[in-house]
Amino acid sequence: MYRPALLACLLLAAALPSVAGAGTPTPQQQRMAECSAKNKGLKGEAYKDAQRTCLGAHPASATAVATPQQRMTRCNADASARHLSGDARKTFMSDCLRTH
């Protein structure tokens, strides 16, 4: 009989720290809020398209450090877009990964 109440108390206690930290939005949440405010009044697909365009237009935060996987993905996409292969691709990837 006490187990459900104890379980509920434990779950509530575990959730409190995450709720307390909810006051500081992440940069992504800030961008989403800005775009949402900008596109207020639009509905359906028009809203989705406007949000997608707005969120895509925001450059990545200069203070955020890209992880090695993110750098590799970005450089790989750039190399593919330039249709590089062989030694040219290796050189480009090396330079790209060093600069990003």
Short mmCIF file of C-alpha atoms in Angstrom, two decimals:
data_model
loop_
_atom_site.label_atom_id
_atom_site.label_comp_id
_atom_site.label_asym_id
_atom_site.label_seq_id
_atom_site.Cartn_x
_atom_site.Cartn_y
_atom_site.Cartn_z
CA MET A 1 0.00 0.00 0.00
CA TYR A 2 2.87 2.40 0.70
CA ARG A 3 4.86 1.39 -2.38
CA PRO A 4 2.87 3.43 -4.92
CA ALA A 5 3.10 6.53 -2.73
CA LEU A 6 6.82 5.99 -2.18
CA LEU A 7 7.36 5.47 -5.89
CA ALA A 8 5.42 8.65 -6.69
CA CYS A 9 7.51 10.64 -4.20
CA LEU A 10 10.75 9.29 -5.63
CA LEU A 11 9.70 10.11 -9.19
CA LEU A 12 8.68 13.61 -8.16
CA ALA A 13 11.97 14.17 -6.34
CA ALA A 14 13.90 12.97 -9.39
CA ALA A 15 11.99 15.34 -11.67
CA LEU A 16 12.46 18.48 -9.55
CA PRO A 17 16.09 19.23 -10.54
CA SER A 18 15.19 19.08 -14.24
CA VAL A 19 12.24 21.41 -13.72
CA ALA A 20 14.39 23.84 -11.74
CA GLY A 21 16.89 24.08 -14.61
CA ALA A 22 14.13 24.79 -17.12
CA GLY A 23 14.48 28.56 -16.55
CA THR A 24 17.57 28.89 -18.75
CA PRO A 25 16.78 27.97 -22.35
CA THR A 26 19.44 26.45 -24.55
CA PRO A 27 20.58 28.35 -27.67
CA GLN A 28 18.44 26.01 -29.79
CA GLN A 29 15.39 26.76 -27.63
CA GLN A 30 16.09 30.49 -27.95
CA ARG A 31 16.30 30.24 -31.75
CA MET A 32 13.06 28.25 -31.83
CA ALA A 33 11.31 30.86 -29.66
CA GLU A 34 12.55 33.71 -31.89
CA CYS A 35 11.40 31.95 -35.04
CA SER A 36 8.08 31.02 -33.47
CA ALA A 37 7.45 34.64 -32.53
CA LYS A 38 8.42 35.78 -36.01
CA ASN A 39 6.05 33.28 -37.67
CA LYS A 40 3.11 33.87 -35.35
CA GLY A 41 -0.16 33.83 -37.21
CA LEU A 42 0.87 31.26 -39.79
CA LYS A 43 -0.76 27.84 -39.67
CA GLY A 44 -0.17 24.35 -40.99
CA GLU A 45 2.38 23.80 -43.73
CA ALA A 46 3.05 27.53 -44.10
CA TYR A 47 4.12 27.67 -40.44
CA LYS A 48 6.27 24.55 -40.76
CA ASP A 49 7.99 25.87 -43.88
CA ALA A 50 8.59 29.28 -42.31
CA GLN A 51 10.01 27.68 -39.15
CA ARG A 52 12.28 25.41 -41.18
CA THR A 53 13.56 28.37 -43.19
CA CYS A 54 14.02 30.55 -40.11
CA LEU A 55 15.83 27.88 -38.09
CA GLY A 56 18.05 27.01 -41.04
CA ALA A 57 19.01 30.66 -41.52
CA HIS A 58 20.46 30.97 -38.02
CA PRO A 59 24.19 30.31 -38.11
CA ALA A 60 25.62 27.90 -35.61
CA SER A 61 26.61 29.58 -32.38
CA ALA A 62 30.18 30.86 -32.52
CA THR A 63 30.70 29.91 -28.90
CA ALA A 64 29.55 26.34 -29.42
CA VAL A 65 32.36 23.94 -30.15
CA ALA A 66 31.53 21.32 -32.73
CA THR A 67 32.21 17.75 -31.75
CA PRO A 68 34.62 15.75 -33.92
CA GLN A 69 31.66 13.86 -35.36
CA GLN A 70 29.90 17.13 -36.30
CA ARG A 71 33.07 18.46 -37.94
CA MET A 72 33.52 15.22 -39.87
CA THR A 73 29.91 15.27 -41.04
CA ARG A 74 30.13 18.91 -42.16
CA CYS A 75 33.46 18.46 -43.96
CA ASN A 76 32.29 15.22 -45.57
CA ALA A 77 29.17 16.96 -46.89
CA ASP A 78 31.27 19.83 -48.28
CA ALA A 79 33.64 17.39 -49.98
CA SER A 80 30.73 15.49 -51.51
CA ALA A 81 29.12 18.72 -52.71
CA ARG A 82 32.39 19.57 -54.49
CA HIS A 83 32.57 16.08 -56.00
CA LEU A 84 36.07 15.50 -54.64
CA SER A 85 37.72 12.10 -54.67
CA GLY A 86 41.12 10.52 -54.11
CA ASP A 87 44.01 12.69 -52.98
CA ALA A 88 42.05 15.91 -53.53
CA ARG A 89 39.38 14.69 -51.10
CA LYS A 90 41.98 13.61 -48.53
CA THR A 91 43.69 17.00 -48.69
CA PHE A 92 40.39 18.87 -48.48
CA MET A 93 39.19 16.77 -45.53
CA SER A 94 42.45 17.28 -43.69
CA ASP A 95 42.33 21.05 -44.16
CA CYS A 96 38.63 21.24 -43.38
CA LEU A 97 38.90 19.25 -40.15
CA ARG A 98 41.81 21.41 -38.98
CA THR A 99 39.99 24.69 -39.60
CA HIS A 100 36.60 23.67 -38.16
#
